[in-house]
Coordinates of C-alpha atoms in Angstrom, one line a residue:
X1422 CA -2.6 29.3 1.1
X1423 CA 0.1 29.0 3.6
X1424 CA -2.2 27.2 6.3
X1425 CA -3.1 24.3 3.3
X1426 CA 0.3 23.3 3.0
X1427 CA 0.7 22.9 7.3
X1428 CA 1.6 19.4 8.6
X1429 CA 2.8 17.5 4.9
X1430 CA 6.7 18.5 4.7
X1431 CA 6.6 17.5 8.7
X1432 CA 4.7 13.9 8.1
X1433 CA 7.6 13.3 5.5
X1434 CA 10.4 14.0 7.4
X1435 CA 8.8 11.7 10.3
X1436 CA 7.8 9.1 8.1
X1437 CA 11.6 9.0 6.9
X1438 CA 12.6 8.8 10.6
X1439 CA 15.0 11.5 10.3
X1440 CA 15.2 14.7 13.1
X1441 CA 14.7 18.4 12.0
X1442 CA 18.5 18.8 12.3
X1443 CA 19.4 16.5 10.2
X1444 CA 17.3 16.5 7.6
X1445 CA 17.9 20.5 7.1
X1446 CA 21.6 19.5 6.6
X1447 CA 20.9 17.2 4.0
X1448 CA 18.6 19.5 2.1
X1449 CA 21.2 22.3 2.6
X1450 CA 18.8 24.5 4.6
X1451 CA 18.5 26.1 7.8
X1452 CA 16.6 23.7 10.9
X1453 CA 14.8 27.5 10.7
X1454 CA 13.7 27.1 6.8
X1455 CA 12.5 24.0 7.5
X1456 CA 10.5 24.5 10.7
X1457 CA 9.1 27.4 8.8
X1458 CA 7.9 24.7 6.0
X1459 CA 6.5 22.1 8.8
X1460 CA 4.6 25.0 10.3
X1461 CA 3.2 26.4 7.2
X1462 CA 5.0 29.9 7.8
X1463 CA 6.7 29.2 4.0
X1464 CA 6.2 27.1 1.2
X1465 CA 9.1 25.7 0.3
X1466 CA 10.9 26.0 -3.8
X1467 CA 9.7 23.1 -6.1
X1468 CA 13.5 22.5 -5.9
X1469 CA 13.5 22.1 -1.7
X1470 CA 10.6 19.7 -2.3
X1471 CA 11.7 17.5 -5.1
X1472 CA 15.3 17.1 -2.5
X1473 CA 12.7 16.4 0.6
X1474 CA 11.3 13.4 -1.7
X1475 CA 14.5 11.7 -2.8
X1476 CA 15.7 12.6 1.0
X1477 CA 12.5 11.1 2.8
X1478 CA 11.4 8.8 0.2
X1479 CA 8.3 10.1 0.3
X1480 CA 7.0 10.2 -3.9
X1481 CA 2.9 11.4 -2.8
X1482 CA 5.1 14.4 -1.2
X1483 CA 5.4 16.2 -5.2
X1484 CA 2.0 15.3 -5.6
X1485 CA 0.8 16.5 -2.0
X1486 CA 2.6 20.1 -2.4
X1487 CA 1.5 20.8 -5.8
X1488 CA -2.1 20.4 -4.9
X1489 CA -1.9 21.9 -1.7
X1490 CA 0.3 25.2 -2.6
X1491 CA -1.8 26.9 -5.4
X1492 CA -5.0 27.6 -6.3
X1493 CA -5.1 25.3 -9.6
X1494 CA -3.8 22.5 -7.6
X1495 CA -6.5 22.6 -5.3
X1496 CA -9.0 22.6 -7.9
X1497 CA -7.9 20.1 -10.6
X1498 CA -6.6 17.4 -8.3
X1499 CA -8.0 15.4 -5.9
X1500 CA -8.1 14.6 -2.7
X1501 CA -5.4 11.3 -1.8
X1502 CA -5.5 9.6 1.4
X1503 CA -2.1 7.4 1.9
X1504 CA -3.1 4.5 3.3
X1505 CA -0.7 1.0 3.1
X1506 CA -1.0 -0.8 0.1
X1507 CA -3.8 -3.5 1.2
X1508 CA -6.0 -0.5 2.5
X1509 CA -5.5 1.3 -0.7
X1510 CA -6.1 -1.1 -3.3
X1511 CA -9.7 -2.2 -1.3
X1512 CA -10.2 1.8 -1.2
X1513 CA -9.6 1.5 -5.4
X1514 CA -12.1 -1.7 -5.7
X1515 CA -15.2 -0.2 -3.7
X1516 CA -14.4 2.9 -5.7
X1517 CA -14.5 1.3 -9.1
X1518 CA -17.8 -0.8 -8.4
X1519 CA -19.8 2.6 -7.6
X1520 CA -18.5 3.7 -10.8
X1521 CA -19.5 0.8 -12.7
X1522 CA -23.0 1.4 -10.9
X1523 CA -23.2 4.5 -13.7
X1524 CA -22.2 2.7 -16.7
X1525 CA -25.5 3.0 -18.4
X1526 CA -25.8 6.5 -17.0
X1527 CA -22.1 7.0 -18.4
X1528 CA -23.6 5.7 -22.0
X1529 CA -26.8 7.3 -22.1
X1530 CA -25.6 10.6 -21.2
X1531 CA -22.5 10.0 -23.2
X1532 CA -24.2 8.7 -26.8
X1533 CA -25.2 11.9 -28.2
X1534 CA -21.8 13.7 -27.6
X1535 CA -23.3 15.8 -25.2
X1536 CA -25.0 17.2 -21.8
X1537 CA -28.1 17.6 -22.1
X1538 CA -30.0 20.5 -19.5
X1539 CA -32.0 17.7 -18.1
X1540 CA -28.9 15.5 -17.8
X1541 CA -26.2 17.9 -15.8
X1542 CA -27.2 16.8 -12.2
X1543 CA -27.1 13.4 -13.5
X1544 CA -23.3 14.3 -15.2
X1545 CA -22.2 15.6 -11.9
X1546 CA -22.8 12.6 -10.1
X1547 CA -20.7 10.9 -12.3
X1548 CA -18.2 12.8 -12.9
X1549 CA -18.4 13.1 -8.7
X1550 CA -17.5 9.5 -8.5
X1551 CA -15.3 9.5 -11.5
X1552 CA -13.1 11.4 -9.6
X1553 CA -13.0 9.5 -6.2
X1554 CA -12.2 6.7 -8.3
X1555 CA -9.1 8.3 -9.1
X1556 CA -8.0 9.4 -5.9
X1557 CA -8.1 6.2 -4.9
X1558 CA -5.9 5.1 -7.8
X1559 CA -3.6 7.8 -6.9
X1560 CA -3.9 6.8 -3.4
X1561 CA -2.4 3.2 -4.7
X1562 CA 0.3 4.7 -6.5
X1563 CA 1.7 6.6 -3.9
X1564 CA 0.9 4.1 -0.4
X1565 CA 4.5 3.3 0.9

């Protein structure tokens, strides 16, 4: 778990320009609590992270450590990628079309209320690129 959470707190903190000295000051930490979190040795508090957020402006940070640091996260949410916002929004448009490309797949499956045995594979691939699609709308709510 600790090894999943290696490299994000450090992006931040570069992304927001600041040095490992003074951003520990302004989160009210040691540069040795925060090293720790940049090299995966700790997760940091919920509290240390919401701070490193507002401190960094970084939002995709929250979203980043909570799927990163536990289990659940890792299975329930996707996969982001920050990109800038042009790259992102394209990413959301090609996503959206290969959804739209199971529409009637979406309907058919869909119109009894149920999945069918002979239908699961089918369901997966769906639900597959259901889920891209909204990693790449996460992906346009949190480019910077």
């Amino acid at each position: 778990m600790k090894k999943s959470c290696k490299n994000i707190y450090q992006i931040a903190r570069n992304s927001s320009g600041l040095t490992q000295e003074i951003a520990a000051e302004l989160l009210a930490v040691s540069t040795r609590s925060l090293s720790d979190y940049e090299s995966g040795n700790t997760i940091p508090h919920g509290d240390i992270v919401a701070s490193m957020i507002k401190i960094y402006k970084t939002s995709w940070l929250g979203y980043e450590h909570l799927r990163q640091s536990s289990q659940l996260g890792r299975q329930v949410l996707p996969v982001i990628n920050i990109n800038d916002l042009a790259q992102s929004v394209l990413s959301l448009q090609k996503e959206s079309i290969d959804v739209k490309k199971y529409k009637p797949c979406m309907i058919e499956i869909a119109s009894n209320s149920k999945v069918d045995d002979h239908q699961k594979e089918r369901w997966q691939e769906v639900t597959k690129e259901i889920y891209e699609m909204v990693g790449a709308a996460l992906s346009v709510v949190y480019s910077e």
